[in-house]
């Protein structure tokens, strides 16, 4: 197949890498220098819906895969499908599962999906009432998209109220914080479960575990994700419970509400001490950097599964997985996440890619012959190993060979899982 992949991050590089390995021809928009080594990149931004529609028609692609959440929430998939283009990714109605935390929490409640008790607040008074009811051990979330940063985990009432006011009044996340969710914190351990759906059936992917904060030991501010490991710690029984209690009712609920969802349901799940899963949130696309280790382990044809979902008919056979563990270590720019410094030269990448290791590009750009930093998360070094320790050793050996002034790297990726 000829496939258009929309996006420019590490997730899209991993998707393109796997698709090309499966024999597909890929055009990417806009892509990045890593993707450019595998596919033709066309400089059309992810927000240029008409440009992307024209590109897909001119290239006569058999499938469009939309990577990031913003164009999905803005209705890119609807626009492409309206032109008869098979598209992987939900329409704007389904993408609200990620685009509006208020919509998604109310959807969970409507469909009996286990989730933490919560309140929707649009004013300081409502936030104060919610904190009085739920206590200070809460999580405050901006309603709209905030690049993974609109979530504040609190431990006392003053902190919770301050976080809510910061969003509602000081507009720390702009209009994304016009409403906030305040929800009770659920103690437990988190796991990312991604499933591909054609609107009826599910193809549940192996688990992954993200490391969200910038510093080792889960300290510091949240980022988009500093590294992942797959499989994660969760047992097959827990994964079965997540499918039964969360994913299956979600697909049924979407159908009951007239939402034809064809794409990824990425569930952020907290598993409590009794092994019960609670849905924290949904994303409406592949995770980043979860996709990197998952694609490293995907062995069969990814294109067939994505095209099947886009057509409303997932293939009958499940994907084949490499049984090894995969670890992705993110190399981030100086100043990330608050103010990433761009323009620094990146060196040392030659010879790092191997059968069991790929350096996925995320925030990179070409400046003449130089490769330079163009975003907060710069590279995702992804390696396979017989166990997490072997995978880590392969990944960190490459990380240590990369030259980047001020690079930020967590050294504990994967250690939480075993
Ligand atoms: N890994 C977090 C995200 O993709 O949103």
CSV table of C-alpha atoms and ligand atoms in Angstrom, one decimal:
chain,number,residue,atom,x,y,z
A,1,UNK,CA,0.0,0.0,0.0
A,2,UNK,CA,0.9,3.6,-0.4
A,3,UNK,CA,0.2,5.3,3.0
A,4,UNK,CA,0.2,8.9,4.1
A,5,UNK,CA,1.4,9.4,7.7
A,6,UNK,CA,0.5,12.7,9.3
A,7,UNK,CA,2.8,14.0,12.0
A,8,UNK,CA,6.5,14.7,12.9
A,9,UNK,CA,7.3,13.1,16.2
A,10,UNK,CA,8.9,9.9,17.5
A,11,UNK,CA,5.5,8.1,17.4
A,12,UNK,CA,5.2,8.9,13.7
A,13,UNK,CA,8.9,7.8,13.0
A,14,UNK,CA,8.1,4.5,14.8
A,15,UNK,CA,4.9,4.0,12.8
A,16,UNK,CA,6.7,4.8,9.5
A,17,UNK,CA,9.6,2.5,10.4
A,18,UNK,CA,7.2,-0.4,11.0
A,19,UNK,CA,5.1,0.3,7.9
A,20,UNK,CA,8.2,0.4,5.7
A,21,UNK,CA,9.5,-2.8,7.2
A,22,UNK,CA,6.2,-4.3,6.1
A,23,UNK,CA,6.9,-3.4,2.5
A,24,UNK,CA,4.6,-0.3,2.3
A,25,UNK,CA,5.5,2.9,0.6
A,26,UNK,CA,5.1,5.9,2.9
A,27,UNK,CA,4.6,9.6,2.3
A,28,UNK,CA,4.9,11.7,5.5
A,29,UNK,CA,3.6,15.2,6.2
A,30,UNK,CA,5.5,17.0,7.5
A,31,UNK,CA,7.8,14.2,8.8
A,32,UNK,CA,11.2,14.7,10.4
A,33,UNK,CA,14.8,14.0,9.4
A,34,UNK,CA,14.6,10.4,10.8
A,35,UNK,CA,11.4,9.7,8.8
A,36,UNK,CA,13.1,11.3,5.7
A,37,UNK,CA,15.6,8.4,5.7
A,38,UNK,CA,12.6,6.0,5.1
A,39,UNK,CA,9.9,7.9,3.3
A,40,UNK,CA,9.3,11.0,1.2
A,41,UNK,CA,8.4,14.0,3.5
A,42,UNK,CA,6.2,16.8,2.2
A,43,UNK,CA,6.3,20.1,4.2
A,44,UNK,CA,2.6,20.3,4.9
A,45,UNK,CA,1.7,21.1,8.6
A,46,UNK,CA,-0.6,18.9,10.6
A,47,UNK,CA,-3.1,21.8,10.9
A,48,UNK,CA,-3.4,22.3,7.1
A,49,UNK,CA,-6.4,20.1,6.5
A,50,UNK,CA,-7.0,21.2,2.9
A,51,UNK,CA,-3.3,20.7,2.1
A,52,UNK,CA,-3.3,17.2,3.6
A,53,UNK,CA,-6.5,16.3,1.8
A,54,UNK,CA,-5.1,17.5,-1.6
A,55,UNK,CA,-1.8,15.6,-0.9
A,56,UNK,CA,-3.7,12.4,-0.1
A,57,UNK,CA,-5.7,12.7,-3.3
A,58,UNK,CA,-2.8,13.6,-5.5
A,59,UNK,CA,-0.7,10.8,-4.2
A,60,UNK,CA,-3.6,8.4,-4.5
A,61,UNK,CA,-2.8,6.8,-1.2
A,62,UNK,CA,-4.7,3.8,0.0
A,63,UNK,CA,-4.7,4.9,3.6
A,64,UNK,CA,-4.1,8.0,5.8
A,65,UNK,CA,-2.8,7.5,9.3
A,66,UNK,CA,-3.2,10.6,11.5
A,67,UNK,CA,-0.6,10.6,14.4
A,68,UNK,CA,-1.2,13.5,16.8
A,69,UNK,CA,-4.3,14.4,18.7
A,70,UNK,CA,-4.7,18.1,17.7
A,71,UNK,CA,-5.6,17.4,14.0
A,72,UNK,CA,-8.0,14.6,15.1
A,73,UNK,CA,-9.7,16.9,17.6
A,74,UNK,CA,-9.9,19.5,14.8
A,75,UNK,CA,-11.8,17.1,12.5
A,76,UNK,CA,-9.0,16.1,10.0
A,77,UNK,CA,-10.2,12.5,9.9
A,78,UNK,CA,-13.8,13.6,9.1
A,79,UNK,CA,-12.6,15.8,6.3
A,80,UNK,CA,-10.5,13.1,4.8
A,81,UNK,CA,-13.3,10.5,5.0
A,82,UNK,CA,-15.7,12.9,3.5
A,83,UNK,CA,-13.5,12.8,0.4
A,84,UNK,CA,-13.6,9.0,0.3
A,85,UNK,CA,-10.1,8.6,1.8
A,86,UNK,CA,-9.7,5.6,4.1
A,87,UNK,CA,-8.4,7.1,7.3
A,88,UNK,CA,-7.0,5.7,10.5
A,89,UNK,CA,-8.0,8.0,13.4
A,90,UNK,CA,-11.3,9.0,15.0
A,91,UNK,CA,-13.5,11.9,13.9
A,92,UNK,CA,-13.8,15.0,16.0
A,93,UNK,CA,-16.7,13.4,17.9
A,94,UNK,CA,-14.7,10.4,19.1
A,95,UNK,CA,-11.5,12.5,19.6
A,96,UNK,CA,-13.4,14.4,22.4
A,97,UNK,CA,-12.4,11.4,24.6
A,98,UNK,CA,-9.0,13.1,24.6
A,99,UNK,CA,-9.9,16.7,23.6
A,100,UNK,CA,-12.3,17.2,26.5
A,101,UNK,CA,-11.7,15.7,29.9
A,102,UNK,CA,-15.2,16.9,30.9
A,103,UNK,CA,-16.7,14.9,28.0
A,104,UNK,CA,-14.6,11.9,28.7
A,105,UNK,CA,-15.3,11.7,32.5
A,106,UNK,CA,-19.0,12.1,31.9
A,107,UNK,CA,-18.8,9.4,29.2
A,108,UNK,CA,-17.2,7.0,31.6
A,109,UNK,CA,-19.9,7.8,34.2
A,110,UNK,CA,-22.7,7.3,31.6
A,111,UNK,CA,-21.3,3.8,30.6
A,112,UNK,CA,-20.4,2.4,34.0
A,113,UNK,CA,-16.6,2.5,33.3
A,114,UNK,CA,-14.7,2.5,36.6
A,115,UNK,CA,-13.1,5.9,37.1
A,116,UNK,CA,-12.3,8.1,40.1
A,117,UNK,CA,-15.1,10.2,41.7
A,118,UNK,CA,-14.9,13.7,40.2
A,119,UNK,CA,-16.4,17.2,39.9
A,120,UNK,CA,-16.6,19.5,36.9
A,121,UNK,CA,-15.7,23.1,37.8
A,122,UNK,CA,-15.9,26.3,35.9
A,123,UNK,CA,-15.5,28.8,38.8
A,124,UNK,CA,-13.4,29.3,41.9
A,125,UNK,CA,-16.5,28.7,44.1
A,126,UNK,CA,-17.2,25.3,42.3
A,127,UNK,CA,-13.6,24.3,42.8
A,128,UNK,CA,-13.7,25.2,46.5
A,129,UNK,CA,-16.8,23.1,46.9
A,130,UNK,CA,-15.3,20.2,45.1
A,131,UNK,CA,-12.2,20.3,47.2
A,132,UNK,CA,-14.3,20.5,50.4
A,133,UNK,CA,-16.2,17.4,49.2
A,134,UNK,CA,-13.3,15.3,47.8
A,135,UNK,CA,-10.5,16.5,50.1
A,136,UNK,CA,-7.0,17.6,49.1
A,137,UNK,CA,-5.7,14.2,47.8
A,138,UNK,CA,-6.9,15.0,44.3
A,139,UNK,CA,-5.8,15.4,40.7
A,140,UNK,CA,-6.7,18.7,39.0
A,141,UNK,CA,-7.0,18.5,35.2
A,142,UNK,CA,-7.5,21.1,32.5
A,143,UNK,CA,-10.5,20.2,30.3
A,144,UNK,CA,-8.8,20.7,27.0
A,145,UNK,CA,-5.6,19.7,25.3
A,146,UNK,CA,-2.4,20.8,27.1
A,147,UNK,CA,0.4,18.6,25.6
A,148,UNK,CA,0.3,16.2,28.5
A,149,UNK,CA,1.1,19.0,31.0
A,150,UNK,CA,-2.4,20.0,32.2
A,151,UNK,CA,-2.5,17.6,35.1
A,152,UNK,CA,-1.5,18.6,38.6
A,153,UNK,CA,-1.3,15.9,41.3
A,154,UNK,CA,-2.1,17.4,44.7
A,155,UNK,CA,-1.8,16.3,48.3
A,156,UNK,CA,-3.6,19.0,50.3
A,157,UNK,CA,-6.6,21.3,49.8
A,158,UNK,CA,-4.7,24.5,49.5
A,159,UNK,CA,-2.5,23.0,46.7
A,160,UNK,CA,-5.6,21.7,44.9
A,161,UNK,CA,-7.4,25.0,45.0
A,162,UNK,CA,-4.3,26.9,43.9
A,163,UNK,CA,-3.9,24.5,40.9
A,164,UNK,CA,-7.6,24.9,40.0
A,165,UNK,CA,-7.3,28.8,40.2
A,166,UNK,CA,-4.1,28.7,38.2
A,167,UNK,CA,-6.1,27.0,35.4
A,168,UNK,CA,-9.4,28.8,35.7
A,169,UNK,CA,-8.3,32.3,36.6
A,170,UNK,CA,-4.7,32.7,35.6
A,171,UNK,CA,-5.4,30.6,32.5
A,172,UNK,CA,-2.1,28.8,32.7
A,173,UNK,CA,-3.2,26.5,29.9
A,174,UNK,CA,-5.2,29.1,28.0
A,175,UNK,CA,-8.8,28.2,27.0
A,176,UNK,CA,-8.0,24.5,27.8
A,177,UNK,CA,-8.5,25.5,31.4
A,178,UNK,CA,-11.9,27.2,31.1
A,179,UNK,CA,-13.2,24.2,32.9
A,180,UNK,CA,-11.3,21.8,35.1
A,181,UNK,CA,-11.9,18.3,36.5
A,182,UNK,CA,-11.1,17.7,40.1
A,183,UNK,CA,-10.9,14.0,40.8
A,184,UNK,CA,-10.1,11.8,43.8
A,185,UNK,CA,-6.6,10.4,43.6
A,186,UNK,CA,-6.5,6.6,43.3
A,187,UNK,CA,-3.4,5.0,44.8
A,188,UNK,CA,-1.9,2.3,42.7
A,189,UNK,CA,0.3,1.7,39.8
A,190,UNK,CA,-0.2,3.0,36.3
A,191,UNK,CA,-0.2,1.2,33.0
A,192,UNK,CA,-0.8,2.3,29.4
A,193,UNK,CA,-3.0,0.0,27.4
A,194,UNK,CA,-3.5,0.8,23.7
A,195,UNK,CA,-6.1,-0.9,21.6
A,196,UNK,CA,-6.9,-0.5,17.9
A,197,UNK,CA,-10.6,-0.6,17.1
A,198,UNK,CA,-12.7,-0.6,13.9
A,199,UNK,CA,-15.7,0.7,15.9
A,200,UNK,CA,-16.9,-2.8,16.7
A,201,UNK,CA,-13.9,-5.1,17.6
A,202,UNK,CA,-10.7,-4.5,19.5
A,203,UNK,CA,-7.1,-5.4,18.8
A,204,UNK,CA,-5.4,-4.9,22.2
A,205,UNK,CA,-1.7,-4.2,22.0
A,206,UNK,CA,0.9,-5.3,24.6
A,207,UNK,CA,1.1,-3.1,27.7
A,208,UNK,CA,3.6,-0.3,28.1
A,209,UNK,CA,4.7,1.8,31.1
A,210,UNK,CA,5.5,5.5,30.7
A,211,UNK,CA,7.8,7.6,32.9
A,212,UNK,CA,6.1,11.0,32.8
A,213,UNK,CA,8.2,13.3,35.0
A,214,UNK,CA,11.5,14.8,33.9
A,215,UNK,CA,13.7,13.5,36.7
A,216,UNK,CA,14.7,10.0,38.0
A,217,UNK,CA,12.6,8.6,40.8
A,218,UNK,CA,9.4,10.2,39.4
A,219,UNK,CA,10.4,13.7,40.5
A,220,UNK,CA,9.9,17.1,38.9
A,221,UNK,CA,7.3,18.4,36.5
A,222,UNK,CA,5.3,16.3,34.0
A,223,UNK,CA,6.5,16.0,30.5
A,224,UNK,CA,5.0,14.3,27.4
A,225,UNK,CA,6.9,11.1,28.5
A,226,UNK,CA,10.6,10.5,29.2
A,227,UNK,CA,10.7,6.8,28.4
A,228,UNK,CA,8.8,3.6,28.2
A,229,UNK,CA,9.0,-0.1,28.6
A,230,UNK,CA,6.9,-2.8,27.0
A,231,UNK,CA,5.6,-5.2,28.3
A,232,UNK,CA,4.8,-3.4,31.5
A,233,UNK,CA,4.3,-5.0,34.9
A,234,UNK,CA,0.6,-5.7,34.6
A,235,UNK,CA,-0.4,-9.4,34.6
A,236,UNK,CA,-2.5,-11.1,31.8
A,237,UNK,CA,-5.4,-11.2,34.4
A,238,UNK,CA,-5.1,-7.4,34.9
A,239,UNK,CA,-5.0,-6.8,31.1
A,240,UNK,CA,-8.1,-9.0,30.7
A,241,UNK,CA,-9.9,-7.0,33.4
A,242,UNK,CA,-8.9,-3.7,31.6
A,243,UNK,CA,-10.3,-5.1,28.3
A,244,UNK,CA,-13.5,-6.4,30.0
A,245,UNK,CA,-14.3,-3.5,32.3
A,246,UNK,CA,-12.9,-0.5,30.3
A,247,UNK,CA,-12.3,-1.1,26.6
A,248,UNK,CA,-15.3,-3.3,25.7
A,249,UNK,CA,-17.8,-0.9,27.4
A,250,UNK,CA,-16.1,2.0,25.8
A,251,UNK,CA,-16.6,0.6,22.3
A,252,UNK,CA,-20.2,-0.2,23.1
A,253,UNK,CA,-20.7,3.2,24.6
A,254,UNK,CA,-19.3,5.0,21.5
A,255,UNK,CA,-21.6,2.9,19.3
A,256,UNK,CA,-24.6,3.6,21.5
A,257,UNK,CA,-23.8,7.4,21.2
A,258,UNK,CA,-23.6,7.1,17.4
A,259,UNK,CA,-19.8,7.7,17.3
A,260,UNK,CA,-18.1,5.6,14.6
A,261,UNK,CA,-14.6,5.3,16.2
A,262,UNK,CA,-11.8,3.9,14.0
A,263,UNK,CA,-8.4,4.4,15.5
A,264,UNK,CA,-6.6,4.0,18.8
A,265,UNK,CA,-8.1,3.9,22.2
A,266,UNK,CA,-5.1,4.6,24.5
A,267,UNK,CA,-6.2,4.0,28.1
A,268,UNK,CA,-4.2,5.5,31.0
A,269,UNK,CA,-5.2,3.0,33.7
A,270,UNK,CA,-4.5,3.0,37.5
A,271,UNK,CA,-4.5,-0.4,39.0
A,272,UNK,CA,-5.3,-0.4,42.8
A,273,UNK,CA,-3.8,-2.7,45.5
A,274,UNK,CA,-6.7,-5.2,44.9
A,275,UNK,CA,-5.8,-5.4,41.2
A,276,UNK,CA,-8.9,-3.5,40.1
A,277,UNK,CA,-8.3,-1.1,37.1
A,278,UNK,CA,-9.6,2.5,37.1
A,279,UNK,CA,-9.6,4.5,34.0
A,280,UNK,CA,-7.7,7.8,34.4
A,281,UNK,CA,-8.0,9.1,30.9
A,282,UNK,CA,-8.2,8.2,27.2
A,283,UNK,CA,-6.0,9.5,24.4
A,284,UNK,CA,-7.4,9.2,20.9
A,285,UNK,CA,-4.1,8.2,19.2
A,286,UNK,CA,-1.0,6.2,19.7
A,287,UNK,CA,1.0,7.1,22.8
A,288,UNK,CA,4.4,8.8,22.5
A,289,UNK,CA,6.8,7.3,23.5
A,290,UNK,CA,4.7,4.1,24.1
A,291,UNK,CA,4.5,3.5,20.3
A,292,UNK,CA,8.3,3.2,20.0
A,293,UNK,CA,8.7,0.0,22.1
A,294,UNK,CA,5.4,-1.4,20.8
A,295,UNK,CA,6.5,-0.9,17.2
A,296,UNK,CA,9.9,-2.4,18.0
A,297,UNK,CA,8.0,-5.6,19.1
A,298,UNK,CA,5.4,-5.6,16.3
A,299,UNK,CA,6.5,-8.3,13.8
A,300,UNK,CA,3.6,-8.8,11.4
A,301,UNK,CA,2.0,-6.4,9.0
A,302,UNK,CA,1.0,-3.1,10.7
A,303,UNK,CA,-0.5,-1.7,7.5
A,304,UNK,CA,-3.1,-4.5,7.3
A,305,UNK,CA,-4.3,-3.8,10.8
A,306,UNK,CA,-4.5,0.0,10.4
A,307,UNK,CA,-6.2,-0.3,7.0
A,308,UNK,CA,-8.7,-2.9,8.4
A,309,UNK,CA,-9.6,-0.5,11.3
A,310,UNK,CA,-10.0,2.4,8.9
A,311,UNK,CA,-12.3,0.2,6.7
A,312,UNK,CA,-14.4,-0.8,9.8
A,313,UNK,CA,-13.2,-4.4,9.5
A,314,UNK,CA,-10.1,-5.4,11.6
A,315,UNK,CA,-8.3,-8.5,10.3
A,316,UNK,CA,-9.4,-11.8,11.9
A,317,UNK,CA,-5.9,-12.7,13.0
A,318,UNK,CA,-4.0,-10.9,15.8
A,319,UNK,CA,-0.6,-9.3,15.2
A,320,UNK,CA,2.5,-11.3,16.0
A,321,UNK,CA,4.8,-9.9,18.8
A,322,UNK,CA,8.5,-10.2,19.5
A,323,UNK,CA,8.5,-11.8,23.0
A,324,UNK,CA,11.5,-9.7,24.0
A,325,UNK,CA,11.3,-6.6,26.2
A,326,UNK,CA,11.7,-3.2,24.5
A,327,UNK,CA,12.8,0.0,26.3
A,328,UNK,CA,12.7,3.5,24.9
A,329,UNK,CA,14.8,6.2,26.5
A,330,UNK,CA,14.0,9.8,25.5
A,331,UNK,CA,16.8,12.3,25.0
A,332,UNK,CA,15.3,15.7,25.8
A,333,UNK,CA,16.6,19.2,25.1
A,334,UNK,CA,18.1,21.5,27.8
A,335,UNK,CA,15.3,23.5,29.4
A,336,UNK,CA,12.5,20.9,28.6
A,337,UNK,CA,9.7,20.8,29.6
A,338,UNK,CA,9.3,24.5,30.5
A,339,UNK,CA,11.4,26.1,27.7
A,340,UNK,CA,13.3,23.7,25.5
A,341,UNK,CA,16.4,25.2,23.9
A,342,UNK,CA,16.5,24.6,20.2
A,343,UNK,CA,19.3,24.8,17.7
A,344,UNK,CA,21.9,22.7,19.6
A,345,UNK,CA,23.8,20.2,17.3
A,346,UNK,CA,23.2,16.5,17.7
A,347,UNK,CA,26.1,14.2,16.9
A,348,UNK,CA,27.1,10.6,17.2
A,349,UNK,CA,24.1,8.9,15.7
A,350,UNK,CA,26.0,7.1,12.9
A,351,UNK,CA,26.2,3.3,13.5
A,352,UNK,CA,23.7,3.2,16.4
A,353,UNK,CA,20.8,1.6,14.6
A,354,UNK,CA,21.0,-2.2,14.5
A,355,UNK,CA,18.7,-5.2,14.3
A,356,UNK,CA,17.8,-4.8,18.0
A,357,UNK,CA,18.0,-1.0,18.3
A,358,UNK,CA,16.6,2.1,16.5
A,359,UNK,CA,17.1,5.8,17.3
A,360,UNK,CA,13.7,7.4,16.6
A,361,UNK,CA,13.7,11.1,15.8
A,362,UNK,CA,11.2,13.4,17.6
A,363,UNK,CA,12.3,17.0,17.8
A,364,UNK,CA,15.1,17.2,15.2
A,365,UNK,CA,15.7,19.3,12.1
A,366,UNK,CA,18.3,19.6,9.4
A,367,UNK,CA,20.3,22.9,9.2
A,368,UNK,CA,22.5,22.4,6.2
A,369,UNK,CA,24.6,19.3,6.9
A,370,UNK,CA,23.9,19.6,10.7
A,371,UNK,CA,21.2,17.8,12.7
A,372,UNK,CA,19.9,20.1,15.3
A,373,UNK,CA,17.3,20.2,18.1
A,374,UNK,CA,13.9,21.4,17.0
A,375,UNK,CA,11.7,20.4,20.0
A,376,UNK,CA,11.6,19.3,23.6
A,377,UNK,CA,11.8,15.6,23.2
A,378,UNK,CA,14.6,15.1,20.7
A,379,UNK,CA,15.2,11.4,20.2
A,380,UNK,CA,13.8,8.1,21.5
A,381,UNK,CA,16.5,5.5,21.7
A,382,UNK,CA,14.6,2.1,21.5
A,383,UNK,CA,16.2,-1.3,22.1
A,384,UNK,CA,15.1,-4.9,22.5
A,385,UNK,CA,16.6,-7.4,25.0
A,386,UNK,CA,15.9,-10.8,26.5
A,387,UNK,CA,14.8,-8.9,29.6
A,388,UNK,CA,14.5,-5.3,30.8
A,389,UNK,CA,18.1,-5.2,31.9
A,390,UNK,CA,19.4,-6.3,28.6
A,391,UNK,CA,17.1,-3.9,26.7
A,392,UNK,CA,18.2,-1.0,29.0
A,393,UNK,CA,21.9,-1.8,28.5
A,394,UNK,CA,21.5,-1.7,24.7
A,395,UNK,CA,19.5,1.5,24.9
A,396,UNK,CA,21.7,3.4,27.3
A,397,UNK,CA,24.9,2.4,25.4
A,398,UNK,CA,23.5,4.3,22.4
A,399,UNK,CA,22.3,7.2,24.5
A,400,UNK,CA,25.8,7.6,25.9
A,401,UNK,CA,27.2,7.7,22.4
A,402,UNK,CA,25.0,10.7,21.4
A,403,UNK,CA,26.4,14.2,21.6
A,404,UNK,CA,24.0,16.9,22.6
A,405,UNK,CA,24.8,19.8,24.9
A,406,UNK,CA,22.6,20.0,27.9
A,407,UNK,CA,20.8,16.8,27.1
A,408,UNK,CA,18.3,15.5,29.7
A,409,UNK,CA,18.0,11.8,30.1
A,410,UNK,CA,16.3,9.7,32.9
A,411,UNK,CA,18.6,6.9,33.9
A,412,UNK,CA,15.8,4.8,35.5
A,413,UNK,CA,13.6,3.9,32.5
A,414,UNK,CA,12.3,0.4,32.9
A,415,UNK,CA,13.5,-0.1,36.5
A,416,UNK,CA,10.1,0.4,38.0
A,417,UNK,CA,8.6,-2.6,36.1
A,418,UNK,CA,10.5,-5.5,37.7
B,1,LIG,N1,3.0,9.0,26.7
B,1,LIG,C1,2.0,10.0,27.0
B,1,LIG,C2,1.2,10.4,25.8
B,1,LIG,O1,1.4,9.9,24.7
B,1,LIG,O2,0.3,11.2,25.9
